Coordinates of C-alpha atoms in Angstrom, one line a residue:
X1161 CA 41.0 57.3 30.6
X1162 CA 39.5 55.2 27.9
X1163 CA 41.0 51.7 27.5
X1164 CA 42.4 51.4 24.0
X1165 CA 41.1 47.9 23.6
X1166 CA 37.6 49.4 23.5
X1167 CA 38.5 51.6 20.6
X1168 CA 40.0 48.7 18.7
X1169 CA 36.9 46.6 19.4
X1170 CA 34.6 49.4 18.2
X1171 CA 36.7 49.8 15.0
X1172 CA 36.4 46.0 14.3
X1173 CA 32.6 46.3 14.9
X1174 CA 32.4 48.2 11.6
X1175 CA 34.5 45.8 9.5
X1176 CA 37.4 43.4 9.7
X1177 CA 40.8 45.2 9.7
X1178 CA 44.5 44.4 9.9
X1179 CA 46.7 45.7 12.6
X1180 CA 48.2 48.1 10.0
X1181 CA 44.7 49.4 9.1
X1182 CA 44.0 50.0 12.8
X1183 CA 47.3 51.8 13.3
X1184 CA 46.6 54.0 10.3
X1185 CA 43.2 54.9 11.6
X1186 CA 44.7 55.9 15.0
X1187 CA 47.2 58.2 13.3
X1188 CA 44.5 59.9 11.2
X1189 CA 40.9 59.9 12.2
X1190 CA 41.7 58.7 15.8
X1191 CA 44.3 61.2 16.6
X1192 CA 41.9 63.2 18.8
X1193 CA 40.9 60.1 20.8
X1194 CA 44.4 58.9 21.4
X1195 CA 47.5 60.9 20.9
X1196 CA 49.9 58.2 20.0
X1197 CA 49.8 54.4 19.7
X1198 CA 52.8 52.7 18.3
X1199 CA 52.1 49.8 15.9
X1200 CA 53.9 47.4 18.3
X1201 CA 51.4 48.4 21.1
X1202 CA 48.4 47.8 18.8
X1203 CA 49.8 44.3 17.9
X1204 CA 50.4 43.4 21.6
X1205 CA 46.8 44.4 22.4
X1206 CA 45.5 42.4 19.4
X1207 CA 47.4 39.4 20.6
X1208 CA 46.0 39.7 24.1
X1209 CA 42.5 40.3 22.7
X1210 CA 42.8 37.2 20.6
X1211 CA 44.0 35.1 23.6
X1212 CA 41.1 36.4 25.6
X1213 CA 38.6 35.3 22.9
X1214 CA 37.5 38.8 22.0
X1215 CA 38.7 38.7 18.4
X1216 CA 39.9 36.2 15.8
X1217 CA 42.0 36.6 12.7
X1218 CA 42.4 35.1 9.3
X1219 CA 45.7 35.3 7.4
X1220 CA 45.3 37.3 4.2
X1221 CA 48.1 36.3 1.7
X1222 CA 49.7 39.2 0.0
X1223 CA 51.8 38.8 -3.2
X1224 CA 55.3 40.2 -2.8
X1225 CA 54.5 41.4 0.7
X1226 CA 54.2 39.9 4.1
X1227 CA 50.9 38.2 4.8
X1228 CA 48.4 40.2 6.9
X1229 CA 46.3 39.1 9.8
X1230 CA 42.8 40.5 9.4
X1231 CA 40.9 40.7 12.7
X1232 CA 37.2 40.4 13.3
X1233 CA 35.1 40.4 16.5
X1234 CA 34.0 37.2 18.1
X1235 CA 30.8 37.0 20.2
X1236 CA 32.8 37.7 23.5
X1237 CA 34.3 40.8 21.9
X1238 CA 30.9 42.0 21.0
X1239 CA 29.8 41.5 24.6
X1240 CA 32.8 43.4 26.0
X1241 CA 32.3 46.3 23.6
X1242 CA 28.5 46.6 24.3
X1243 CA 29.2 46.4 28.1
X1244 CA 31.6 49.3 27.8
X1245 CA 29.2 51.4 25.6
X1246 CA 26.4 50.8 28.1
X1247 CA 28.5 51.1 31.3
X1248 CA 28.0 54.1 33.6
X1249 CA 30.0 57.2 32.6
X1250 CA 31.7 59.4 35.2
X1251 CA 32.6 62.8 33.9
X1252 CA 35.9 64.3 34.8
X1253 CA 36.5 68.0 35.7
X1254 CA 38.1 68.5 32.2
X1255 CA 35.5 68.8 29.5
X1256 CA 36.0 67.1 26.1
X1257 CA 37.6 64.2 27.9
X1258 CA 38.9 61.5 25.5
X1259 CA 36.8 58.9 27.4
X1260 CA 33.6 60.8 26.7
X1261 CA 34.6 61.4 23.0
X1262 CA 35.4 57.8 22.4
X1263 CA 32.3 56.6 24.1
X1264 CA 30.2 59.0 22.2
X1265 CA 31.8 58.3 18.8
X1266 CA 31.2 54.6 19.2
X1267 CA 28.1 54.4 21.4
X1268 CA 25.8 56.5 19.2
X1269 CA 26.0 54.1 16.2
X1270 CA 25.9 51.0 18.4
X1271 CA 23.3 51.9 21.0
X1272 CA 21.5 55.3 20.7
X1273 CA 19.9 55.0 24.1
X1274 CA 23.3 54.5 25.7
X1275 CA 24.5 57.6 23.8
X1276 CA 21.5 59.6 25.0
X1277 CA 22.3 58.6 28.7
X1278 CA 26.0 59.5 28.1
X1279 CA 25.2 63.0 26.7
X1280 CA 22.7 63.7 29.5
X1281 CA 25.2 62.7 32.1
X1282 CA 27.9 65.0 30.6
X1283 CA 25.4 67.8 30.2
X1284 CA 24.2 67.6 33.8
X1285 CA 27.7 67.6 35.1
X1286 CA 28.8 70.6 32.9
X1287 CA 25.7 72.6 33.8
X1288 CA 26.4 72.0 37.5
X1289 CA 30.1 72.8 37.1
X1290 CA 29.2 76.1 35.4
X1291 CA 26.7 77.0 38.1
X1292 CA 29.2 76.3 40.8
X1293 CA 32.2 78.1 39.2
X1294 CA 31.0 80.8 36.8
X1295 CA 30.4 83.7 39.3
X1296 CA 32.9 82.8 42.0
X1297 CA 35.3 85.4 43.3
X1298 CA 38.5 85.1 41.2
X1299 CA 40.6 87.8 42.9
X1300 CA 44.1 86.5 43.3
X1301 CA 45.6 87.1 46.7
X1302 CA 49.3 88.0 47.0
X1303 CA 51.4 88.1 50.1
X1304 CA 55.0 89.1 49.9
X1305 CA 55.2 88.3 46.1
X1306 CA 58.5 88.1 44.3
X1307 CA 59.6 91.5 43.1
X1308 CA 59.4 90.3 39.5
X1309 CA 55.7 89.4 39.8
X1310 CA 53.3 91.9 38.4
X1311 CA 50.1 91.3 40.4
X1312 CA 47.9 93.4 38.1
X1313 CA 49.1 91.5 35.0
X1314 CA 48.7 88.2 36.8
X1315 CA 45.0 89.1 37.6
X1316 CA 44.5 90.2 34.0
X1317 CA 45.8 87.0 32.6
X1318 CA 43.8 84.8 35.0
X1319 CA 40.6 86.8 34.2
X1320 CA 41.3 86.3 30.4
X1321 CA 41.9 82.6 30.9
X1322 CA 38.6 82.4 32.8
X1323 CA 36.7 84.2 30.0
X1324 CA 38.3 81.9 27.4
X1325 CA 37.6 78.8 29.4
X1326 CA 34.0 79.9 30.0
X1327 CA 33.4 80.5 26.3
X1328 CA 34.9 77.1 25.5
X1329 CA 32.7 75.3 28.0
X1330 CA 29.6 77.2 26.8
X1331 CA 30.4 76.1 23.2
X1332 CA 30.8 72.5 24.5
X1333 CA 27.4 72.6 26.3
X1334 CA 25.7 74.0 23.2
X1335 CA 27.2 71.2 21.1
X1336 CA 26.0 68.6 23.7
X1337 CA 22.5 70.1 23.5
X1338 CA 22.5 69.8 19.7
X1339 CA 23.7 66.2 19.9
X1340 CA 21.1 65.3 22.5
X1341 CA 18.4 66.9 20.4
X1342 CA 19.6 65.0 17.3
X1343 CA 19.7 61.7 19.1
X1344 CA 16.3 62.2 20.6
X1345 CA 14.8 63.3 17.3
X1346 CA 16.2 60.1 15.6
X1347 CA 14.7 58.0 18.4
X1348 CA 11.3 59.7 17.9
X1349 CA 11.5 59.1 14.1
X1350 CA 12.3 55.4 14.6
X1351 CA 9.4 55.1 17.0
X1352 CA 7.0 56.6 14.5
X1353 CA 8.3 54.4 11.7
X1354 CA 6.3 51.3 11.0
X1355 CA 8.2 48.1 11.6

């Protein structure tokens, strides 16, 4: 699971933000990376990150409202963020894992090579997962089932779930292939661009 501190650091890499701004981002754009993050949790993390020297804040006076702390990255926070972006990624059995999504969302703009490695790792894992599981025997075995259990319907449902899951994984792999192609094409364009 992705550590929420990394998401906050990545957001601060783009521009200084208040704790309120970070919370609002999590509730809207970030809802697919993190299901819920209460503002008090965000402020606790910001306090710890400040103590650890990852971020600093300036007080922004507000007329008629409480002053806001506006946070920005410090050099140590930049190092921590880039270490995370470039760290090895271990895929999980569940595709579209929040750790992958967060890393990809923030790694690509920060370090395209790290993003390429990330996507290649995920693609290799998913392809191997498909090869290992796609054609395996899915016959359900029943022995003295409950009288209420309909074995035929149970098999039908599991077969449908497999077809649905296989289709979803295939769509994921196709998306990964498109992202990899796009990242590699950008790398090639940058390499052919005069400095």
